Structure formats: C-alpha cells, structure tokens
Coordinates of C-alpha atoms and ligand atoms in Angstrom, one line a residue:
X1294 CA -24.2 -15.1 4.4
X1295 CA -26.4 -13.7 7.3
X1296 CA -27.1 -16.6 9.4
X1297 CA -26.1 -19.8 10.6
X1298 CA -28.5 -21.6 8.9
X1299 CA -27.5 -20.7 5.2
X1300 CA -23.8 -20.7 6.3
X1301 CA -22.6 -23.0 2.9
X1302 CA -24.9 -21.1 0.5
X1303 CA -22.0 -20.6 -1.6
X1304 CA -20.6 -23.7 -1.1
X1305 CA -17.0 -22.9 0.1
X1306 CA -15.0 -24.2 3.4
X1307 CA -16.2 -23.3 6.6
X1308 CA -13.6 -22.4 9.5
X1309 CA -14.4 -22.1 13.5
X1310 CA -11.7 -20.9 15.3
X1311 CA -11.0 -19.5 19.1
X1312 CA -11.0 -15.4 19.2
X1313 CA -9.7 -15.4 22.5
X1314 CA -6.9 -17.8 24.5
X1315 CA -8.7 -21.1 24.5
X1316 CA -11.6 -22.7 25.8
X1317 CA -14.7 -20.6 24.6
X1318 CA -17.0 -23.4 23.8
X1319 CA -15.8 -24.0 19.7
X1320 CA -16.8 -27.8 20.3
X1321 CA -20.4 -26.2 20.3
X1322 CA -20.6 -24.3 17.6
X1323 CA -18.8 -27.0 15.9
X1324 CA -21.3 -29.8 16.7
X1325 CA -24.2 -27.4 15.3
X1326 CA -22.3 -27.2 12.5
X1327 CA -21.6 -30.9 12.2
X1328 CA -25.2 -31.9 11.7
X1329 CA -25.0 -30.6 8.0
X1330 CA -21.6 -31.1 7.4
X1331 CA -19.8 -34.0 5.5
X1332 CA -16.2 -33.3 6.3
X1333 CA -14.9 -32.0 9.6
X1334 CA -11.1 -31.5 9.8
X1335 CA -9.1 -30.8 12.5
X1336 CA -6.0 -29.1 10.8
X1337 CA -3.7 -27.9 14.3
X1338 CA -2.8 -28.4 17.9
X1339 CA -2.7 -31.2 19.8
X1340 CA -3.3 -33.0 22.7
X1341 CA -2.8 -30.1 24.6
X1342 CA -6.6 -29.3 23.5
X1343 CA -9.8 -31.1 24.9
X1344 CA -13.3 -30.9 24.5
X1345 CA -15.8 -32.6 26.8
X1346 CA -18.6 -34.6 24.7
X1347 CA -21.3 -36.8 25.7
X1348 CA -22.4 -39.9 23.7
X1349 CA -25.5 -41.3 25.3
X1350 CA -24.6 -41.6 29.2
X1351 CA -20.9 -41.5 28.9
X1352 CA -18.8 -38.6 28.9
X1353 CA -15.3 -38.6 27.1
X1354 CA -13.3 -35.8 26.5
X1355 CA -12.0 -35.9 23.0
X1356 CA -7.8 -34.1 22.2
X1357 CA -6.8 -34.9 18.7
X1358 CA -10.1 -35.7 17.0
X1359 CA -12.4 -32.9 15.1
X1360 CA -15.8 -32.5 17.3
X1361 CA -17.6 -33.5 14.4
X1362 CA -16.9 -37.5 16.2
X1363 CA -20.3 -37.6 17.8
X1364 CA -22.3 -37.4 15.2
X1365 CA -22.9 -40.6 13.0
X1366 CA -22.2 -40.0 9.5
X1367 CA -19.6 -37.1 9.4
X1368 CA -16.2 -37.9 8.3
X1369 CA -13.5 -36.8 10.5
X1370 CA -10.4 -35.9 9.6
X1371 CA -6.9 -35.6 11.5
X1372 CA -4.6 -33.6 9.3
X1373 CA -1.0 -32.9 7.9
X1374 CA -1.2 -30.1 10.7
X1375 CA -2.0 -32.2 14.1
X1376 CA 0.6 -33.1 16.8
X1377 CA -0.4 -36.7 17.2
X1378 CA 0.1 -38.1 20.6
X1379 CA -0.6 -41.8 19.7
X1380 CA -1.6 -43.4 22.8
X1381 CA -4.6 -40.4 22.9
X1382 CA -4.7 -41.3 18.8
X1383 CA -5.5 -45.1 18.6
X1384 CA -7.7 -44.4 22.0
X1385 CA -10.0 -42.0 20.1
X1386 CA -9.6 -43.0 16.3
X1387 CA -10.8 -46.7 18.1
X1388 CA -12.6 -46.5 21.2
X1389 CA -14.7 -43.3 20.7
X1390 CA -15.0 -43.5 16.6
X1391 CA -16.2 -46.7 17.6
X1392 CA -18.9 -46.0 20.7
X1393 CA -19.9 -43.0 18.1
X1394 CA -19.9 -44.7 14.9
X1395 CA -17.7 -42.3 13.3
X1396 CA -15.3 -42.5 10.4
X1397 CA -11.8 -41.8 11.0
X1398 CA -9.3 -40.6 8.5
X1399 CA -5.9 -40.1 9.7
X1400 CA -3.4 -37.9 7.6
X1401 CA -0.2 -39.8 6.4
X1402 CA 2.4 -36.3 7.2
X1403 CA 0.9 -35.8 10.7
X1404 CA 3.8 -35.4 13.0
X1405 CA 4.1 -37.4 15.9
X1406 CA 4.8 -36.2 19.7
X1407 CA 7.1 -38.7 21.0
X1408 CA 8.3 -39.4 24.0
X1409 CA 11.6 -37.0 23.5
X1410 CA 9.0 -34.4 23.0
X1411 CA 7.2 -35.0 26.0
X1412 CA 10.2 -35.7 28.0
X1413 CA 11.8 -31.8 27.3
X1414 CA 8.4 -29.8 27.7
X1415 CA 8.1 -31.8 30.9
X1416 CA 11.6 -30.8 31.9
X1417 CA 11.7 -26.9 31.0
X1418 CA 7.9 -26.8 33.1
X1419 CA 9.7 -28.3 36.3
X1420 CA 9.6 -26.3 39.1
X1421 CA 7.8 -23.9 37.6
X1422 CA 10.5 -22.7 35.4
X1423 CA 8.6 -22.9 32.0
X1424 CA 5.3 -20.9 30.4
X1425 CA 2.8 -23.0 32.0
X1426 CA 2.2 -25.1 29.1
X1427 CA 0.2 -28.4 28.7
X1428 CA 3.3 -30.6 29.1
X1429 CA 2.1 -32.4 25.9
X1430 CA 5.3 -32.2 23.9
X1431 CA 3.8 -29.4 21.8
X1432 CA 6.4 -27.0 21.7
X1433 CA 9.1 -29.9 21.2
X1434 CA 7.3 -31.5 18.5
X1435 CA 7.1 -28.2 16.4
X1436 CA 10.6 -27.4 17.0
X1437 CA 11.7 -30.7 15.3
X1438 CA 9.4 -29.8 12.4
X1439 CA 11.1 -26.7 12.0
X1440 CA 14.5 -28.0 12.3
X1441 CA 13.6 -31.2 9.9
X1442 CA 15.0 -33.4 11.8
X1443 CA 13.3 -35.7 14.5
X1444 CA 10.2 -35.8 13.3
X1445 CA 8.4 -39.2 12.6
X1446 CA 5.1 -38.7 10.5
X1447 CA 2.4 -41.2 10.7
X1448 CA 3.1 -42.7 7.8
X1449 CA 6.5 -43.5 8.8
X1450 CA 4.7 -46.4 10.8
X1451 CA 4.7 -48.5 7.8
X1452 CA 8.4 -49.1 8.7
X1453 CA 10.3 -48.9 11.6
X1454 CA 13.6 -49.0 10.0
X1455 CA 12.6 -45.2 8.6
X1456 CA 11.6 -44.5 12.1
X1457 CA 15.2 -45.3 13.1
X1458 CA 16.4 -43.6 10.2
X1459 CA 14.6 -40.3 11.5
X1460 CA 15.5 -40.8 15.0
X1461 CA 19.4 -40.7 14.1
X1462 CA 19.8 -39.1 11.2
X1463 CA 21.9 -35.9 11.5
X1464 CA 23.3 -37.5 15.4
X1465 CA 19.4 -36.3 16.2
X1466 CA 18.8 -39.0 19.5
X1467 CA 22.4 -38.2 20.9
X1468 CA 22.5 -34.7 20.7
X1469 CA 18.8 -34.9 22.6
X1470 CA 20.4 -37.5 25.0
X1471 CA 23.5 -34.4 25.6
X1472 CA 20.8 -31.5 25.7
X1473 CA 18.6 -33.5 28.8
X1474 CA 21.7 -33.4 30.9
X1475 CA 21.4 -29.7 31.3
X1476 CA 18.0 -30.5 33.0
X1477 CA 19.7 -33.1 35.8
X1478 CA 18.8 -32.4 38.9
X1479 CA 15.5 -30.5 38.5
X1480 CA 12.4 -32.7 40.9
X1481 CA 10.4 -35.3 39.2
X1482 CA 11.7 -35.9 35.9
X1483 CA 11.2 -39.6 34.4
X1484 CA 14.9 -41.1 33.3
X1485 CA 15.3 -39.9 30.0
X1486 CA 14.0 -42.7 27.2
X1487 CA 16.4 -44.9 25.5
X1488 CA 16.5 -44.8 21.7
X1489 CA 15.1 -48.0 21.9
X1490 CA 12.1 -47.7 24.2
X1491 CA 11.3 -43.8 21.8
X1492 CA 11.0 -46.6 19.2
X1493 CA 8.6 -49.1 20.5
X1494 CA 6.4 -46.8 21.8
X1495 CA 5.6 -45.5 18.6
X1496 CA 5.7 -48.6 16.5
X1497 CA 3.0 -50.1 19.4
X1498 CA 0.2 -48.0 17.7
X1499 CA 0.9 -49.1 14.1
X1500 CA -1.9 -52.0 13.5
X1501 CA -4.2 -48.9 14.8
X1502 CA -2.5 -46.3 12.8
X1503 CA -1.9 -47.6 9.8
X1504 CA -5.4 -48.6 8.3
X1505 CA -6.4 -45.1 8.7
X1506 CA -3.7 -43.3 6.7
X1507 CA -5.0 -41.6 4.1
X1508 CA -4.1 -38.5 1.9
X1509 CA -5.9 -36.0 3.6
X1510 CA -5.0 -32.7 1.3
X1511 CA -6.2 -34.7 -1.8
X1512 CA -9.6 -36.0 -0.2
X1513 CA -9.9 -32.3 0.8
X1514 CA -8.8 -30.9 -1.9
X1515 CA -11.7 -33.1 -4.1
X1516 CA -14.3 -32.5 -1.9
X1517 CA -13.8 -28.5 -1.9
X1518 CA -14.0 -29.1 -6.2
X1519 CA -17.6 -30.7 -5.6
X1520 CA -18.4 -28.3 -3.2
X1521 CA -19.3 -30.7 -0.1
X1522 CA -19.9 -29.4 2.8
X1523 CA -16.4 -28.6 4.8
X1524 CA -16.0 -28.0 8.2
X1525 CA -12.5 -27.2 9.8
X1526 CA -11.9 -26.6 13.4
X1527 CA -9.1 -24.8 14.8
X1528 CA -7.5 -26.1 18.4
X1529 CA -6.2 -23.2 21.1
X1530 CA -7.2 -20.0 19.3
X1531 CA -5.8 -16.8 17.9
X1532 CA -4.6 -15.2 21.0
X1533 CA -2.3 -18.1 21.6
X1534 CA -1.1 -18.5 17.8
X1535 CA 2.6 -18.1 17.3
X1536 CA 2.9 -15.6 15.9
X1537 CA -0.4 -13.7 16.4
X1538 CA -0.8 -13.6 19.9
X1539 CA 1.0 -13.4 23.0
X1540 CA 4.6 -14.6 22.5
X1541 CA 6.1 -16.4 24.3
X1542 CA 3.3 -17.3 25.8
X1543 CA 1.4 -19.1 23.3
X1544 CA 1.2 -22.1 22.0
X1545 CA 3.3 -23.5 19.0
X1546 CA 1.1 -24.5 16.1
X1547 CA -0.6 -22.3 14.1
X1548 CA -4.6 -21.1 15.4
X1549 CA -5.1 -18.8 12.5
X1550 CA -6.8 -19.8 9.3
X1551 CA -3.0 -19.5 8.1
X1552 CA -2.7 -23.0 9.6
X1553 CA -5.6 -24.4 7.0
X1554 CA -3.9 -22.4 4.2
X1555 CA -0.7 -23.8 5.5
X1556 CA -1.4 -27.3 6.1
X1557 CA -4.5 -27.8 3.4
X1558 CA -3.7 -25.2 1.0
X1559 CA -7.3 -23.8 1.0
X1560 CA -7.2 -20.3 1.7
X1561 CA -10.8 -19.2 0.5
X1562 CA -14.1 -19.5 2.8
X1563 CA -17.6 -19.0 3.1
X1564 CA -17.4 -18.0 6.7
X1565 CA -14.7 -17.5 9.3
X1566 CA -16.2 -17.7 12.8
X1567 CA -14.8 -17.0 15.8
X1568 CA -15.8 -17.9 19.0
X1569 CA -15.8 -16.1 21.8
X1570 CA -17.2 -16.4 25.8
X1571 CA -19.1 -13.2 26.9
X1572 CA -16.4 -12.9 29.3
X1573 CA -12.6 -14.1 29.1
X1574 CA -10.6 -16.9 30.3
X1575 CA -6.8 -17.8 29.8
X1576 CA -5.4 -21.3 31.5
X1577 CA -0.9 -20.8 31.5
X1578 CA 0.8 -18.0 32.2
X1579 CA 0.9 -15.0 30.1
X1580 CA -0.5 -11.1 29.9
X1581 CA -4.1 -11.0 30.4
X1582 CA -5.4 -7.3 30.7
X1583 CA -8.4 -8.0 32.2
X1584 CA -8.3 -10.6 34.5
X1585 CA -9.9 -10.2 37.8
X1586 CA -8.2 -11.7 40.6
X1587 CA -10.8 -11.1 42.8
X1588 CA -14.5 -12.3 44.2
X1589 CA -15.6 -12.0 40.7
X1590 CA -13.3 -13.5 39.1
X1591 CA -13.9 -16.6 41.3
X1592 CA -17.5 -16.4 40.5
X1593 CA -17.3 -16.0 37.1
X1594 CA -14.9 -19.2 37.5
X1595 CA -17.8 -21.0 39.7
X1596 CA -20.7 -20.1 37.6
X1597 CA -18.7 -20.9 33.9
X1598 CA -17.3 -24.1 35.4
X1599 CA -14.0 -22.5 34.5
X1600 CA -11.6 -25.3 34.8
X1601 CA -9.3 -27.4 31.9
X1602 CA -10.7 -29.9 30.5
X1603 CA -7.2 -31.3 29.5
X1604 CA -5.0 -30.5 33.2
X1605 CA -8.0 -29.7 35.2
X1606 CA -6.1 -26.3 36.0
X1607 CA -8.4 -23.5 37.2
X1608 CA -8.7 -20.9 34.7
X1609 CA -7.9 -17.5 35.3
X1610 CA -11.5 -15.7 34.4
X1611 CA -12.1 -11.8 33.5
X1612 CA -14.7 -9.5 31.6
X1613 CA -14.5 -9.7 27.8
X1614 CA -11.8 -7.0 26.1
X1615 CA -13.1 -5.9 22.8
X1616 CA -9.9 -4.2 22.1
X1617 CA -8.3 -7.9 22.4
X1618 CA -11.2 -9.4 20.3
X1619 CA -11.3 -7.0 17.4
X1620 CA -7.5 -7.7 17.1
X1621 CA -7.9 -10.9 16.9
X1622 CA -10.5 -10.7 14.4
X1623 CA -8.0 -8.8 12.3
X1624 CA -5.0 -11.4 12.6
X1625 CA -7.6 -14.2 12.5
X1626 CA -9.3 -12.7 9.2
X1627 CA -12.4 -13.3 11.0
X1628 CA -16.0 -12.8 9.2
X1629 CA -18.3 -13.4 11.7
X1630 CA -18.6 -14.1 15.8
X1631 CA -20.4 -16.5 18.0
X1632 CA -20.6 -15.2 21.5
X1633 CA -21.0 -18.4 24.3
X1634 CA -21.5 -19.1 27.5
X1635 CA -24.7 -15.8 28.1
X1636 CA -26.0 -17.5 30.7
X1637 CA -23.0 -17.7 33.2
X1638 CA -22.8 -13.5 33.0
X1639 CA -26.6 -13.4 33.9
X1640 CA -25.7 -14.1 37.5
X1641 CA -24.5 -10.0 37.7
X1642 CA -26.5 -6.8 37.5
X1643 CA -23.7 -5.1 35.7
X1644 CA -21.1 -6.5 33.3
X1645 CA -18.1 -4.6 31.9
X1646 CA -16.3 -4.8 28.6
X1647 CA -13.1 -3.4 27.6
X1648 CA -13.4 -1.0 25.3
X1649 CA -9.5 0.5 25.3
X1650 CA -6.4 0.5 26.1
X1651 CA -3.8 3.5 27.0
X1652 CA -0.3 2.4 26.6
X1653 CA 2.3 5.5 27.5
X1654 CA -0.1 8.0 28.4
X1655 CA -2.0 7.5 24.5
X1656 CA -4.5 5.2 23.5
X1657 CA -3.7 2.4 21.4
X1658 CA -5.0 2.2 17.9
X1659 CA -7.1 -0.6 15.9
X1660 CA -4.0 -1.2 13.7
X1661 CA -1.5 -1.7 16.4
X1662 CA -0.3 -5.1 17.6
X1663 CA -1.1 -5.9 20.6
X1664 CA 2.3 -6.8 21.8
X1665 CA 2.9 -8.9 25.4
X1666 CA 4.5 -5.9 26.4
X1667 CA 1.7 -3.2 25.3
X1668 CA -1.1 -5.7 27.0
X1669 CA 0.7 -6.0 29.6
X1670 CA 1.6 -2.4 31.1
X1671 CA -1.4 -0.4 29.4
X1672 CA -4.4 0.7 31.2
X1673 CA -8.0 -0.6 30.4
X1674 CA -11.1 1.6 30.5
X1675 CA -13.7 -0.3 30.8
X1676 CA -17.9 0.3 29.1
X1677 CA -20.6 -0.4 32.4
X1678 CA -23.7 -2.0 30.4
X1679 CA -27.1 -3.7 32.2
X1680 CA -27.0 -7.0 33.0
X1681 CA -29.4 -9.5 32.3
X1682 CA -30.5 -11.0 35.5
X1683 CA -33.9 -10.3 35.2
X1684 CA -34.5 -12.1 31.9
X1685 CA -32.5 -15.5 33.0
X1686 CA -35.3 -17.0 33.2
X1687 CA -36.0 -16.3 29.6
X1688 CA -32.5 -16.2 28.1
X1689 CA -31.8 -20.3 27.7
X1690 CA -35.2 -21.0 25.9
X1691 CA -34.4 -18.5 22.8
X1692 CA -33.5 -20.2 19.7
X1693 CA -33.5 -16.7 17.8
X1694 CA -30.8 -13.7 17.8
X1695 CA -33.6 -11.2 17.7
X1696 CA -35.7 -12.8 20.4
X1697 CA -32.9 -12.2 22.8
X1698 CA -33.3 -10.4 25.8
X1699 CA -33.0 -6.5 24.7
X1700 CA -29.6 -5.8 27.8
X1701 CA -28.4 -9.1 25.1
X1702 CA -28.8 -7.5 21.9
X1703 CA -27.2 -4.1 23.5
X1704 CA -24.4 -6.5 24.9
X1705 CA -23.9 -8.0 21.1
X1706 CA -24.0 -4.9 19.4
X1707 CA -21.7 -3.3 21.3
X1708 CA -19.1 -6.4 20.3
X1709 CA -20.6 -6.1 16.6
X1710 CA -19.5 -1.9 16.8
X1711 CA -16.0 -2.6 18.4
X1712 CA -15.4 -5.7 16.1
X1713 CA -17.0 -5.1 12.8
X1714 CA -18.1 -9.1 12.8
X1715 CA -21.7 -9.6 12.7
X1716 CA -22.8 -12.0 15.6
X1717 CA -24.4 -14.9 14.1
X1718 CA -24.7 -17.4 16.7
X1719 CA -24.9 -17.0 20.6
X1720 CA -25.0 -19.6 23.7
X1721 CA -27.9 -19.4 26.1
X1722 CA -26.9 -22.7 28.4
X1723 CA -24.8 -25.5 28.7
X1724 CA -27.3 -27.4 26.6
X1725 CA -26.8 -28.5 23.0
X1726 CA -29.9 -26.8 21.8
X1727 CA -29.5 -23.5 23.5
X1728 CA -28.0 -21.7 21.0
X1729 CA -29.7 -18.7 19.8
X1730 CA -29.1 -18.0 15.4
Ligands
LIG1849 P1 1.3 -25.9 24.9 O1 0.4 -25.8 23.8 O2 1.0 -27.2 25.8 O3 2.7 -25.8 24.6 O4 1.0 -24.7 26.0 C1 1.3 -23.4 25.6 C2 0.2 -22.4 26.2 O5 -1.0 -22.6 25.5 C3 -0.1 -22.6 27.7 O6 -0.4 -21.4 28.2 C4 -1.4 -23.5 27.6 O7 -2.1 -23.3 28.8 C5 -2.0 -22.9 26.4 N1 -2.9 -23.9 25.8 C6 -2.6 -24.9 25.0 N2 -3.7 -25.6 24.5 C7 -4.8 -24.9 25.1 C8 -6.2 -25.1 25.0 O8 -6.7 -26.0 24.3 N3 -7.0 -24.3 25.7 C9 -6.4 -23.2 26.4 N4 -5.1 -23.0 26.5 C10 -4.3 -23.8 25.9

C-alpha cells in the first residue's frame, strides 16, 4: 500500500492510532478515512478522550463514539474494549447519532465507569496528589476489570438484580465503602454514593442502552470474512499505553493495536497508521523530553490551539522527538505515519527535532525502552532544519505529498529516516480538506 487512497487494496482491517501522548489530530485522519469505510470501531479508552466535530453549524465534541459519527452511512461501533461512562453514552449514541444520522452499535461486554469509579480517581487527584489524570474513572474502572469483580458490562442492563449481584458479590461495595475512608478529609470530595444511588444511576440509561447491544466481536468478526471495509480507532495513543509508554503516567487501557487483538481478536492489517503533530504535546503530568517551557512553547500552544478538548487543560507543547516516535512505532507495530497540524510550525524560521538521546554519558539505542526514568534524566540533541514560513501561503492549498513545500518534504523525510514508516498523509490546516496524500 503506498497511499491513502488505495489503503484497503487488500482488503484487511485498517488501524489509526496516536504515536505520541494524545491529541495529534487522529479524528482527522479518521474522518478521511470514514468516507470509504463501512465499519468504524472504537475498541479502547474512554471518556477521558474527546474529539471536537462539526455537523452543519454546531459543534459537539464527541468521548466514547468512533469519529466515523459524522458521516451518514458508516456504522459505528463501541466495543468490548471501551470504558462507557453512560450519561456521555446515551448523550451521543442518541443526541449526536441522531443530529448525524449515524448508526450506533453498542457492545454487550463493554465495561461501565460508575460512579465508584469516578468517585476514587476524583479522590487520589485531590489536591494534586494524583498523575493528573482525566478524573473519568478510567484507572478505577480497569482495575475492577482486572480484579473481576465490580465490573457491570452493558449488557448487565437487562437486569438490575445482576447489577446487584456484581455490585456485592465478593463484599465488593463494602470493602469500596472501607477503602474511601482513607481519603476523608482531602477538599472537595462529593459524599461517597450509596449502593443504592451506584445502582440507579446506571439502570437510568437502560431504555437507551439496551436497544443498541449487539455482539460486536461477531459483526466484526463477519465483516473482516467478507472483506468490508474496517476502520478502528485507537483513544489516548501509544506513549500513554500501559504498558508501552510512560508508566505511571499513562493511561490504563490499552492504545496499542494489542488492544484490537485483545478486545476483537483481529490481529492482521492492511495498514497501521500513526498519527503524529509536527511538534509534541502531552496534557497530565509525566516525563516529556522535549517540552519547552518557554516563549515557544507558549506560541506553539497559541498557534496549535493547544488546549483539551475533554478538561480544557493547557497542554504542555514541545518540538517533535524522533527518538520518542520511532519507539513508538516499534511498540505500536506501526506501518505507516501521518504527520498533522504543518501549518501551526510554519509560524518559525527554524524548527528542531530530536534526533537522540544520551542517557549516562552513552546514547541510547533504537531497541531500548524508553523507560520514565531514561526520558526523563537523558539529554536531547536536537537536528536544526529550515522552516517553512515562506511557503505558508502555499502549504494549506496542497492536496499532494509531492507538491509539498521542498523545507516539508526535507521535514518528512527526516521522520521517514529516523522512523522507517513512510508518511502517507500530512495536515496543511485546520480544514477538513487540507490534507496532503
Ligand atoms: P486517565 O486516562 O484519565 O486515567 O488519565 C491518565 C493520563 O492520560 C493523564 O495524563 C491524562 O492527561 C492522559 N490522557 C487520557 N486521555 C487522554 C487523551 O485523550 N488525550 C491526551 N491525554 C490523555
């Protein structure tokens, strides 16, 4: 496959997932993508993700449901891997599958994030003491999955006797009760939830829920065997994967297409694409070798409109590190990139990229894992390249790799060379169109 446009030539799954820590514009990709595609899956993460789209005048930002939403025709697809918050659930499965005219399949094993959930990540973040997460009940939510106990699935809303069940079983709502005492005391907590109001907030979403259960693996599963055209999209990205990237900073579901193997059992594709910005951003706390905290760093933040789309935090903005990338490619089993957001790094008349890192007085090798501790106390040496100020005119009206700017193609092909992923698709402005293949 060498371009975009013959991207399910052979007819096998197509993944998009983030190369970096979040946010690099996958929604975009994934909406090009969407026009051909018949299925597009989200298979991980939660609520704690968010991606701004805009149906006719209105703008929604969408948490739980594939991208694929805003175009009519597409199947969507929430499965066995998502963390469903349900009040964000029944608001987009309804609401915006409606104002879209999308279909909306949800999967029946699709954990729910219930208000326990919500009510301990809330309490570790308090006064700062946590990892800067969402405060989505994420990291809660898995642990109950792991633990097997806890954890009501979608189609448990078909009867709230089970939901009791689950809630109990194994002393599971009084040994949480015990566990939130350790918290008392820290600023701005909500009262922890009774067993009964855990209940009744999860049974208020079943008329909304329960039509759209399906069995997501099999649909799949079928679809793959005819060779229809598959799109999944990852939530977070690779850097903030479990066990990937930056523990414990990260997030808690899998970003890696480990998490479609995992959750959908498909573990061959046509194409694995990450995404990447031309420059890097990371929203939490967390090593991040090259962050600027300076004037540029603020520029970069003011030109990309650097700021969450799900807490509205600022992100924290530096150049792009290809020794970060190409790892990531490696754990991510990435075939191909997609480099976005071009146009904000036109602004300066020289951009930097990472090119290594020097960890105890040696530089660190492709193979090595990029460990918290090794990203955080090595050294960077940076590459100076050209920028492409004088072409911005020119930049957001190219449609074609090879009509891009030459300082562009020297930029790409210096990711391409540190990588070893061909770049197959490359924003040129905030616009849907500007994309260059
Ligand atoms: P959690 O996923 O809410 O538990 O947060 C864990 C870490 O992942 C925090 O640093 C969050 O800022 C980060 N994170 C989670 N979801 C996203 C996302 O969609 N974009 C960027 N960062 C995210």
């Amino acid at each position: 496959m060498e371009s975009l446009a013959d991207i399910w030539e052979d007819g096998k799954p197509v993944g998009v997932f983030g190369g970096q820590w979040g946010d690099e514009g996958k929604g975009r990709l994934v909406d090009f993508l969407t026009a051909q595609a018949e299925f597009v899956i989200r298979f991980n993460g939660g609520a704690n993700a968010g991606h701004t789209i805009i149906v006719g005048d209105k703008k929604e930002v969408t948490h739980l449901l594939p991208s694929g939403i805003i175009r009519r025709g597409t199947k969507n697809v929430v499965g066995p891997g998502v963390l469903c918050t349900l009040a964000v659930l029944r608001h987009e499965a309804t609401a915006i599958a409606d104002l879209c005219g999308a279909e909306v399949l949800l999967d029946r094993s699709a954990p729910v994030v219930h208000a326990i959930h919500r009510w301990f990540d809330a309490a570790r973040e308090a006064g700062g003491q946590g990892i800067g997460t969402t405060k989505r009940g994420i990291g809660p939510a898995c642990e109950d999955i792991a633990s097997r106990r806890g954890s009501v699935r979608l189609g448990d809303l078909t009867d709230v006797d089970r939901v009791r069940e689950i809630l109990t079983r194994n002393n599971y709502y009084n040994e949480r009760r015990c566990a939130a005492e350790a918290f008392c005391g820290r600023a701005g907590l909500e009262p922890f939830p009774t067993l009964e109001e855990v209940i009744a907030d999860i049974m208020a979403y079943k008329g909304d829920v329960v039509p759209r259960l399906c069995d997501a693996r099999a649909i799949i599963a079928r679809a793959v065997k005819q060779r229809k055209k598959v799109l999944f999209e990852a939530a977070q990205a690779i850097l903030l994967d479990p066990f990937a990237g930056t523990a414990p900073h990260t997030t808690s579901s899998l970003c890696t297409r480990a998490g479609v193997g995992a959750t959908f059992g498909i573990y061959d594709f046509g194409a694995v694409i990450g995404v990447a910005k031309a420059y890097a951003t990371r929203v939490g706390d967390g090593p991040f070798p090259t962050e600027l905290e300076d004037a540029t760093g603020d520029r970069l933040r003011e030109l990309g409109h650097e700021y969450g789309s799900t807490t509205g935090r600022p992100r924290r903005c530096g150049w792009l590190d290809l020794v970060a990338l190409r790892y990531a490619a490696r754990m991510g089993g990435l075939t191909h990139l997609a480099i976005t957001k071009l146009d904000t790094l036109a602004a300066f008349d020289e951009v930097k990229v990472c090119t290594g890192y020097t960890f105890n007085g040696r530089p660190v090798e492709a193979e090595e894992t990029l460990t918290s501790k090794v990203m955080r106390d090595s050294v960077q040496s940076y590459l100076r390249l050209p920028g492409w100020g004088r072409h911005a005119e020119r930049l957001p009206n190219c449609r074609r790799l090879a009509d891009l700017p030459e300082d562009v193609r020297t930029y790409l092909e210096r990711i391409e060379t540190e990588t070893g992923c061909p770049v197959i698709a490359a924003g040129v402005g905030p616009e849907r169109e500007q994309l260059a293949i």
